Amino acid sequence: MTRQTLYRRLRDMRDHFTPPPGLAWPEISDGKIIMMMSPRPRHQLTATRVRDQLSPQLPDGLGVFEATDTDDEALGKLRVPDLHVCAYDAMETDDPLDPREITLAIEIISPSNPENDYRDKTRDYPAMGIPHYLILDPRDGTWTYQWGIGRSEGRPAYENRLHLPYGKPVTVSTELGTWSIDTTDLPRYSAKDMGLAPDS
């Protein structure tokens, strides 16, 4: 079975699947369906604060969109970035968004599966042609910005990486403009969010 054939089968299963309570729409990578927990309120608060900062900085025709399917059938991957920046026109499609239309993908770490964002999407997003990738981590109050697609070990990979604490602004320099995100007031997860003992 080819990668594309397996992907089409998994995609068909996903399209006819209703997530049970507590789970979000799944992604597809490496021949597997990846289930994710539904986002917590502080996750969504982070997304809203970042979207509210980015939107006024974007040139006409670009927008910030949430939780949109984007896929590359040849790679057998379907991902759902928490936020992404692309042209409004690109969203006028019956199919998943073409990942090469995305200028910036943003993921907000979920306590249940951080490796999906740090490891797997750091591998998948450059392969899918997404030139800028920002990870926000409310667990420890840090951000990681990766950009510039080159090659490493024979596969596409980001050539540049910054990892800094909240309070340091993120500056994203793209061909379409330079945008800044103030991370000072982004929320941090509570102990309960992370499945630990409640805060005292």
Coordinates of C-alpha atoms in Angstrom, one line a residue:
M1 CA 0.0 0.0 0.0
T2 CA 1.4 3.4 -1.0
R3 CA 1.7 6.3 1.4
Q4 CA -1.0 8.2 -0.5
T5 CA -3.4 5.2 -0.5
L6 CA -3.0 4.8 3.3
Y7 CA -3.5 8.5 3.8
R8 CA -6.7 8.5 1.7
R9 CA -8.1 5.6 3.8
L10 CA -7.2 7.4 7.1
R11 CA -8.6 10.6 5.8
D12 CA -11.9 8.9 4.8
M13 CA -12.1 7.4 8.3
R14 CA -11.4 10.8 9.8
D15 CA -14.1 12.5 7.7
H16 CA -16.7 10.0 9.0
F17 CA -15.5 10.1 12.6
T18 CA -17.2 12.0 15.4
P19 CA -14.7 12.7 18.2
P20 CA -15.9 11.5 21.6
P21 CA -16.4 14.1 24.4
G22 CA -13.1 15.7 25.5
L23 CA -11.3 15.0 22.2
A24 CA -10.6 17.4 19.3
W25 CA -10.6 16.7 15.6
P26 CA -7.7 14.3 14.9
E27 CA -4.6 14.9 12.7
I28 CA -2.8 12.4 10.4
S29 CA 0.9 11.8 10.2
D30 CA 3.3 8.8 9.8
G31 CA 0.4 6.5 8.8
K32 CA -1.5 7.1 12.0
I33 CA -4.5 9.1 13.2
I34 CA -3.4 11.3 16.1
M35 CA -6.0 12.1 18.7
M36 CA -5.7 15.3 20.8
M37 CA -7.5 16.5 23.9
S38 CA -9.9 19.4 23.5
P39 CA -8.2 22.7 24.3
R40 CA -8.5 24.1 27.8
P41 CA -9.6 27.7 28.4
R42 CA -6.1 29.1 29.0
H43 CA -5.1 27.5 25.7
Q44 CA -7.9 29.4 23.9
L45 CA -7.2 32.6 25.8
T46 CA -3.6 32.4 24.5
A47 CA -4.9 31.9 21.0
T48 CA -7.2 34.9 21.2
R49 CA -4.6 37.2 22.7
V50 CA -2.1 36.3 20.0
R51 CA -4.7 36.7 17.2
D52 CA -5.8 40.0 18.5
Q53 CA -2.2 41.3 18.5
L54 CA -1.4 39.9 15.0
S55 CA -4.5 40.9 13.1
P56 CA -4.0 44.7 13.1
Q57 CA -0.4 44.2 11.9
L58 CA -1.2 42.2 8.8
P59 CA -1.5 43.8 5.3
D60 CA -4.8 43.8 3.5
G61 CA -5.8 40.4 2.3
L62 CA -4.1 38.4 5.1
G63 CA -5.9 37.1 8.2
V64 CA -5.3 35.0 11.3
F65 CA -7.4 31.8 11.3
E66 CA -8.0 29.1 13.9
A67 CA -8.0 25.3 13.8
T68 CA -8.1 24.7 10.0
D69 CA -7.3 21.5 8.3
T70 CA -4.2 21.7 6.1
D71 CA -2.8 18.6 4.3
D72 CA -0.2 17.3 1.9
E73 CA -1.4 14.1 0.4
A74 CA 1.9 13.2 -1.2
L75 CA 3.5 13.3 2.3
G76 CA 0.5 11.6 3.9
K77 CA 0.0 14.4 6.5
L78 CA -3.0 16.4 7.7
R79 CA -2.4 18.9 10.4
V80 CA -4.6 21.4 12.2
P81 CA -2.6 24.4 13.5
D82 CA -4.0 26.3 16.4
L83 CA -3.5 29.5 14.5
H84 CA -2.2 30.3 11.1
V85 CA -1.6 33.4 8.9
C86 CA -2.6 33.2 5.2
A87 CA -4.5 35.0 2.5
Y88 CA -8.3 35.2 2.8
D89 CA -8.6 34.0 -0.7
A90 CA -6.7 30.8 0.2
M91 CA -9.5 29.9 2.6
E92 CA -12.1 29.8 -0.2
T93 CA -11.7 26.1 -0.8
D94 CA -13.7 22.9 -0.4
D95 CA -10.6 20.9 0.4
P96 CA -8.1 21.2 3.3
L97 CA -6.0 24.3 3.0
D98 CA -2.8 24.0 0.9
P99 CA 0.0 24.3 3.5
R100 CA 2.1 26.3 1.1
E101 CA -0.4 29.1 1.4
I102 CA 0.5 29.4 5.1
T103 CA 3.0 32.1 6.0
L104 CA 3.1 31.4 9.8
A105 CA 1.8 28.4 11.8
I106 CA 1.3 28.8 15.6
E107 CA 0.9 26.0 18.0
I108 CA 0.0 26.3 21.7
I109 CA 1.4 23.4 23.7
S110 CA -1.2 21.1 25.2
P111 CA -0.2 19.4 28.5
S112 CA -1.3 16.0 27.2
N113 CA 1.1 15.7 24.2
P114 CA 3.8 18.3 23.9
E115 CA 6.0 16.1 21.6
N116 CA 3.4 16.5 18.8
D117 CA 4.2 20.2 18.6
Y118 CA 7.9 20.2 19.5
R119 CA 9.1 17.2 17.7
D120 CA 6.6 16.0 15.1
K121 CA 5.3 19.3 13.8
T122 CA 8.8 20.7 13.8
R123 CA 9.5 17.9 11.3
D124 CA 6.2 18.1 9.4
Y125 CA 5.8 21.8 8.9
P126 CA 9.0 22.5 6.9
A127 CA 8.3 19.4 4.8
M128 CA 4.8 20.8 4.1
G129 CA 6.4 24.1 3.0
I130 CA 5.3 26.3 6.0
P131 CA 8.2 28.8 6.3
H132 CA 7.6 30.2 9.8
Y133 CA 6.6 28.2 12.9
L134 CA 5.9 29.6 16.4
I135 CA 5.4 27.4 19.5
L136 CA 3.9 29.0 22.7
D137 CA 4.3 26.9 25.8
P138 CA 2.0 27.9 28.7
R139 CA 3.5 25.1 30.9
D140 CA 6.7 26.9 31.5
G141 CA 6.1 30.3 29.9
T142 CA 8.5 30.0 27.0
W143 CA 8.2 30.4 23.2
T144 CA 10.1 28.8 20.3
Y145 CA 10.3 30.4 16.9
Q146 CA 11.7 28.5 13.9
W147 CA 12.1 29.7 10.4
G148 CA 14.0 29.4 7.1
I149 CA 13.6 26.0 5.4
G150 CA 16.8 24.2 4.5
R151 CA 17.8 20.6 4.7
S152 CA 19.1 18.4 7.5
E153 CA 19.8 14.6 7.2
G154 CA 18.4 14.7 3.7
R155 CA 15.0 16.2 4.6
P156 CA 13.5 19.7 4.9
A157 CA 14.2 21.3 8.2
Y158 CA 14.1 24.8 9.8
E159 CA 17.6 26.4 9.8
N160 CA 16.9 29.0 12.5
R161 CA 15.6 28.7 16.0
L162 CA 15.0 31.0 19.0
H163 CA 13.8 29.8 22.4
L164 CA 13.1 32.5 25.0
P165 CA 10.8 33.1 28.0
Y166 CA 7.5 34.9 28.0
G167 CA 8.2 38.6 28.5
K168 CA 10.6 38.6 25.5
P169 CA 8.7 39.8 22.4
V170 CA 8.5 37.5 19.3
T171 CA 9.5 39.2 16.0
V172 CA 8.4 37.3 12.9
S173 CA 10.0 38.6 9.7
T174 CA 8.4 37.3 6.6
E175 CA 8.3 38.3 2.9
L176 CA 4.9 39.8 3.6
G177 CA 5.9 41.9 6.6
T178 CA 7.4 41.9 10.1
W179 CA 5.1 41.3 13.0
S180 CA 5.6 41.4 16.7
I181 CA 3.9 39.5 19.5
D182 CA 4.1 40.7 23.1
T183 CA 4.2 37.6 25.3
T184 CA 4.2 39.4 28.6
D185 CA 0.6 38.8 29.5
L186 CA 0.1 35.4 27.9
P187 CA -1.4 33.0 30.5
R188 CA 0.4 30.1 32.1
Y189 CA -1.2 26.7 32.8
S190 CA -2.3 26.0 36.3
A191 CA -1.3 22.8 38.1
K192 CA -4.8 21.5 37.5
D193 CA -4.5 22.2 33.7
M194 CA -1.4 20.0 33.7
G195 CA -3.0 17.2 35.7
L196 CA -1.0 17.9 38.9
A197 CA -2.1 18.5 42.4
P198 CA -4.2 21.7 42.7
D199 CA -2.5 24.9 43.4
S200 CA -2.2 25.6 47.2

